[in-house]
PDB file of C-alpha atoms in Angstrom:
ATOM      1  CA  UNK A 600       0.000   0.000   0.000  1.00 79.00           C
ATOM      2  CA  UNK A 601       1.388   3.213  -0.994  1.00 88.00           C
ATOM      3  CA  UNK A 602       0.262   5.410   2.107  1.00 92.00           C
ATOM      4  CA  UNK A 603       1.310   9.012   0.195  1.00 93.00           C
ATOM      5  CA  UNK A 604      -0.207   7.842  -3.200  1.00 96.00           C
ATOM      6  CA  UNK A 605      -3.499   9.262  -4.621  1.00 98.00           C
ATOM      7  CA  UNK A 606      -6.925   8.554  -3.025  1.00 98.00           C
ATOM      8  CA  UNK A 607      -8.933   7.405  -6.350  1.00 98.00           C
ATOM      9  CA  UNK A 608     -12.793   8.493  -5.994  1.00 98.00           C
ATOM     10  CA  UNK A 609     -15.305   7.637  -8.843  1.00 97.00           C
ATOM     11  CA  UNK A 610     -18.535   9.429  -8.344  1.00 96.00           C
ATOM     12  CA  UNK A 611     -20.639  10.656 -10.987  1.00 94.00           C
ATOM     13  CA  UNK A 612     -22.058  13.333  -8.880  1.00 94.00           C
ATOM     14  CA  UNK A 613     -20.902  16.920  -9.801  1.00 95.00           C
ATOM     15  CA  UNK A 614     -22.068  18.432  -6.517  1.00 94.00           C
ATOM     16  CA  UNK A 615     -20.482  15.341  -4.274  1.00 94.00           C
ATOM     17  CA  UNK A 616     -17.016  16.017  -6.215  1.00 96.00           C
ATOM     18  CA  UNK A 617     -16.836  19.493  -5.177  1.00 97.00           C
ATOM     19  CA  UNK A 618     -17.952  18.685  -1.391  1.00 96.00           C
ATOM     20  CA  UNK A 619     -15.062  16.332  -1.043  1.00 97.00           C
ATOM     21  CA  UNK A 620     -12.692  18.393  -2.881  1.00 97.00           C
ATOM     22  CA  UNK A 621     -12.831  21.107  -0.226  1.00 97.00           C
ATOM     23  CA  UNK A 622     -13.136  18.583   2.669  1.00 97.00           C
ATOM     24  CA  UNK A 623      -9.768  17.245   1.590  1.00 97.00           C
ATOM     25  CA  UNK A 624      -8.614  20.634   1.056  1.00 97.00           C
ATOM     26  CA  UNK A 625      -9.130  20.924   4.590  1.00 97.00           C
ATOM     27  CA  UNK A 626      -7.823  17.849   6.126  1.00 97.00           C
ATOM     28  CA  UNK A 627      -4.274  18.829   4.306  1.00 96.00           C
ATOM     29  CA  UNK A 628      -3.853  15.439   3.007  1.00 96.00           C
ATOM     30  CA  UNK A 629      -0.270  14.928   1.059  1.00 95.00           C
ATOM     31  CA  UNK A 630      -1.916  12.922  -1.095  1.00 97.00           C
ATOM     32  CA  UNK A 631      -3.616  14.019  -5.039  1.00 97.00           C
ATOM     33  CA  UNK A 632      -7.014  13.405  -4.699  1.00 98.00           C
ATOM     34  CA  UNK A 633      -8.313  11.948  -8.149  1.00 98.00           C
ATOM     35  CA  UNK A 634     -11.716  11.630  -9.250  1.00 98.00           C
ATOM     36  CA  UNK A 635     -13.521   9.877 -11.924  1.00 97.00           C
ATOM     37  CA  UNK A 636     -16.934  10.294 -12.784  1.00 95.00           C
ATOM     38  CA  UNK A 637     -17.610   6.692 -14.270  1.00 92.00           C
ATOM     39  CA  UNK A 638     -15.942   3.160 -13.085  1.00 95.00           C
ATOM     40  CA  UNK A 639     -14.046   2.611 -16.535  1.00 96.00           C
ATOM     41  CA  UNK A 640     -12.338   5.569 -16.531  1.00 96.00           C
ATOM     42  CA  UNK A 641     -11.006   5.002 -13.207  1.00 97.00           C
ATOM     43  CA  UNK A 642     -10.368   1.392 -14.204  1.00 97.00           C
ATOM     44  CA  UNK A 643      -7.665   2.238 -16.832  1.00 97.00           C
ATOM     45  CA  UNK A 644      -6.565   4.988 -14.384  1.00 97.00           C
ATOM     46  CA  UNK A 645      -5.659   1.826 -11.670  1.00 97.00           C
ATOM     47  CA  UNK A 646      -4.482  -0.757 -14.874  1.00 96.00           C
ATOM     48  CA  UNK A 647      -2.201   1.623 -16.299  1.00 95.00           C
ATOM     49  CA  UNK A 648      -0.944   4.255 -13.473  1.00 93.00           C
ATOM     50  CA  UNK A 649       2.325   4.408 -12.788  1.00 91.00           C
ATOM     51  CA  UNK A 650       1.643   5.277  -9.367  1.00 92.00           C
ATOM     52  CA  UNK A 651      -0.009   3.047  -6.769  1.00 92.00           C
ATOM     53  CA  UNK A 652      -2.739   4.623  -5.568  1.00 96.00           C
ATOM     54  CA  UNK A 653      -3.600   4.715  -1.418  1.00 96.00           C
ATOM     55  CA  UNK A 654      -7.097   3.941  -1.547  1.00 96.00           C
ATOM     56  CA  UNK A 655     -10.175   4.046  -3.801  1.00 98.00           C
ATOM     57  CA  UNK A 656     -13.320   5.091  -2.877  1.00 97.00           C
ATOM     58  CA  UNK A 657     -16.384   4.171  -4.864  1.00 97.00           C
ATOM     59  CA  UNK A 658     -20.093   5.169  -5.364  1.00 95.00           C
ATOM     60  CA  UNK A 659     -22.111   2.064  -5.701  1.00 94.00           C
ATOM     61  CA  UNK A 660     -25.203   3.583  -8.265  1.00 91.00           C
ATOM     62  CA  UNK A 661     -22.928   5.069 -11.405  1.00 90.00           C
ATOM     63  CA  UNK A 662     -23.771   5.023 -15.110  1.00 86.00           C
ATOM     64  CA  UNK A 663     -22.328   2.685 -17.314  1.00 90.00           C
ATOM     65  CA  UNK A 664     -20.592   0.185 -14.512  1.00 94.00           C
ATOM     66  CA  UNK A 665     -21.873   0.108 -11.155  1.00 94.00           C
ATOM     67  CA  UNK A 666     -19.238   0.169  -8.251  1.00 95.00           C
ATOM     68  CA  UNK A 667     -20.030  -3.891  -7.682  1.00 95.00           C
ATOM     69  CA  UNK A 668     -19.430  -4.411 -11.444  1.00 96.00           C
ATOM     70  CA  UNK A 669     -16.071  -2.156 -11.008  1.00 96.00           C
ATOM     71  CA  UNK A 670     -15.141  -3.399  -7.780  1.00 96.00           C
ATOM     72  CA  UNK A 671     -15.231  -7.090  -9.433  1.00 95.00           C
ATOM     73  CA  UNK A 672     -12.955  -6.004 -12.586  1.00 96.00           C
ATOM     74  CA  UNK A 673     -10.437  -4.681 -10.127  1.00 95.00           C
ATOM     75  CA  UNK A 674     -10.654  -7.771  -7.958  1.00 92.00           C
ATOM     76  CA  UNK A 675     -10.235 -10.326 -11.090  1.00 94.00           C
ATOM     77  CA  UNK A 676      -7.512  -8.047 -12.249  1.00 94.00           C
ATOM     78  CA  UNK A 677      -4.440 -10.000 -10.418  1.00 91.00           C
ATOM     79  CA  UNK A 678      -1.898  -6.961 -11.296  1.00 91.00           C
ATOM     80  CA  UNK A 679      -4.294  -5.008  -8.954  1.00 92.00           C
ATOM     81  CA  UNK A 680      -5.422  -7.097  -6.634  1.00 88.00           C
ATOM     82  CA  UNK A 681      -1.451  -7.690  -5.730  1.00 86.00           C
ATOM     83  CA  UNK A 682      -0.958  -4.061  -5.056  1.00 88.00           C
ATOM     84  CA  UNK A 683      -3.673  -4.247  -2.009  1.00 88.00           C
ATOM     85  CA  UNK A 684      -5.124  -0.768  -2.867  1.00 93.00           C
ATOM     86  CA  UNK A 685      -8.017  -0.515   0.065  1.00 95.00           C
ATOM     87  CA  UNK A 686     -11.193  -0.109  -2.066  1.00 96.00           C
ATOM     88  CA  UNK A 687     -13.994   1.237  -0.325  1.00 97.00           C
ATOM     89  CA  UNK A 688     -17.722   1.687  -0.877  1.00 97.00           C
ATOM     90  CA  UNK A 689     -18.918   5.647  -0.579  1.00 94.00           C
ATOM     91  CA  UNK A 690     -22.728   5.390  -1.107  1.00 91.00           C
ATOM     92  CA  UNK A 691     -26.008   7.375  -0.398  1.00 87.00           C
ATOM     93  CA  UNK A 692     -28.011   4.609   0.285  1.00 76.00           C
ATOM     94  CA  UNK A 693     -27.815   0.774   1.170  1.00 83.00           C
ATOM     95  CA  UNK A 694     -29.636  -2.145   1.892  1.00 88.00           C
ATOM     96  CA  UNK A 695     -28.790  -5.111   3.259  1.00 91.00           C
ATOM     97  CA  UNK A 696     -28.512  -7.103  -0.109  1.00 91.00           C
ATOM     98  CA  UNK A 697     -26.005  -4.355  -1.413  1.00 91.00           C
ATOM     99  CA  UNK A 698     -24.389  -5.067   2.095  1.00 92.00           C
ATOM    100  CA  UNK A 699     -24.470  -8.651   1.563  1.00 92.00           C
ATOM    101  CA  UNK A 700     -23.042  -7.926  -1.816  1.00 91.00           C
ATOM    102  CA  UNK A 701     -20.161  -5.988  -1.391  1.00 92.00           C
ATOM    103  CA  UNK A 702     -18.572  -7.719   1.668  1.00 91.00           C
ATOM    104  CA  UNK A 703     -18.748 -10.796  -0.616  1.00 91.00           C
ATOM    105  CA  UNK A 704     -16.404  -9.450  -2.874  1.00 89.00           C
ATOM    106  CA  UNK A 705     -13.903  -8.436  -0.298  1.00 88.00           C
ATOM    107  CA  UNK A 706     -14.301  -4.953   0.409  1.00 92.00           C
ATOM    108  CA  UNK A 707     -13.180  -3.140   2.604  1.00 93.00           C
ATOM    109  CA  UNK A 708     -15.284  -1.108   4.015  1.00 94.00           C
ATOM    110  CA  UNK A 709     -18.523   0.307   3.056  1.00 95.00           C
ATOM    111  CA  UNK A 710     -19.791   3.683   4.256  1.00 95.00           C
ATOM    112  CA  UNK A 711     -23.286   5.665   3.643  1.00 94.00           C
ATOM    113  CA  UNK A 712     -22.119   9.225   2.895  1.00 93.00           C
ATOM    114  CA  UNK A 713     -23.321  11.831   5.687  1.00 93.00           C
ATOM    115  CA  UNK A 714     -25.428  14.295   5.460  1.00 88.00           C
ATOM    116  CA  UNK A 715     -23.782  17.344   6.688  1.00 93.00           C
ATOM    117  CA  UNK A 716     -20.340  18.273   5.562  1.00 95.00           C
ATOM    118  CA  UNK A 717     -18.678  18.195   9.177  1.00 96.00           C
ATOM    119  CA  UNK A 718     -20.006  14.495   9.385  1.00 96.00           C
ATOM    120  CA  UNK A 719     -18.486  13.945   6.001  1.00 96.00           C
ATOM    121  CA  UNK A 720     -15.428  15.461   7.242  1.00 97.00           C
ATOM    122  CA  UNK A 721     -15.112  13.538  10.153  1.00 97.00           C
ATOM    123  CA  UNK A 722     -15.989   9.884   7.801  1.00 97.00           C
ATOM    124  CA  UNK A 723     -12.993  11.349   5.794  1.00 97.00           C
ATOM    125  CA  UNK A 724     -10.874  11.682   8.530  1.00 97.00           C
ATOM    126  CA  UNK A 725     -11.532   8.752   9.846  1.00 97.00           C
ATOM    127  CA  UNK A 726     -10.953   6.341   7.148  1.00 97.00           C
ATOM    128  CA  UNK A 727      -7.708   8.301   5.964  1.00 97.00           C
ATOM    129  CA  UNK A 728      -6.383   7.673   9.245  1.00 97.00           C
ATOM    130  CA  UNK A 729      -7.251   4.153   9.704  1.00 96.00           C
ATOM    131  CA  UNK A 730      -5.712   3.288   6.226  1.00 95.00           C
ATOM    132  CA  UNK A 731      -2.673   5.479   7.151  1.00 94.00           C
ATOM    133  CA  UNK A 732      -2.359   3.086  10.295  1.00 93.00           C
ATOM    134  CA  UNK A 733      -3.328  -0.039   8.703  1.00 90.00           C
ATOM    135  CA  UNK A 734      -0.234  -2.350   7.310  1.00 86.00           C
ATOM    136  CA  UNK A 735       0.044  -4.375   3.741  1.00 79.00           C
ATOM    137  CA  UNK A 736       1.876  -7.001   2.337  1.00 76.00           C
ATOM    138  CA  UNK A 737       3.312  -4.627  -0.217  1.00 66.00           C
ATOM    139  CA  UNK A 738       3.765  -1.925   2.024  1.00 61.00           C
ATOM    140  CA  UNK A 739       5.324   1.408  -0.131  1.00 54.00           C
ATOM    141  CA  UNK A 740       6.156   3.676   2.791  1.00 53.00           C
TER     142      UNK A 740
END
């Protein structure tokens, strides 16, 4: 895991990029923040980057490849699955089938977004920090 790599987000939502552009803005992160606004974008980002990314966080409900179809191409991809990039679910909404779902594909983590930026702030914080902690086979320090 390459801890000062970029955090990858894919979310189609204009209004969500900006939010947590200026929340990561404001947690002073060293690391690029990159997002994508559909999964196969992002997927030739991760196949072909010559950086390792830190983490990737995903919207589940995206147009053209859902974040369970994406987070499966990454997963069956073995170049990416041996670089241990946390990938996390970043959704609006959930159930317990899209619960069910993700954590049988290995995931991570799976958050529903907040509704208040200083909640979002804090989720942010949180997970950044936990992944900062948080050792890998691969470790890239």
């Amino acid at each position: 895991m390459n801890k000062l790599g970029p955090i990858i987000i894919i979310e189609d939502d204009k209004d969500d990029q900006e939010i947590l552009a200026e929340i990561f803005k404001k947690l002073q992160y060293e690391n690029k923040i990159l997002f994508f606004h559909d999964g196969f974008k992002a997927l030739d980002y991760l196949i072909n980057a010559t950086e390792q990314p830190f983490l990737i966080l995903s919207d589940i409900n995206m147009p053209m490849i859902s974040g369970f179809e994406l987070r499966e191409k990454v997963y069956q991809n073995s170049d990416l699955r041996l670089k241990c990039i946390p990938y996390l679910f970043f959704t609006t909404a959930t159930s317990q089938k899209a619960l069910l779902e993700a954590y049988s594909m290995s995931i991570q983590g799976f958050f529903v977004k907040p509704s208040n930026f200083q909640e979002l702030e804090k989720t942010m914080r949180k997970i950044v920090e936990y992944w900062r902690e948080c050792v890998s086979p691969d470790a890239v320090y």
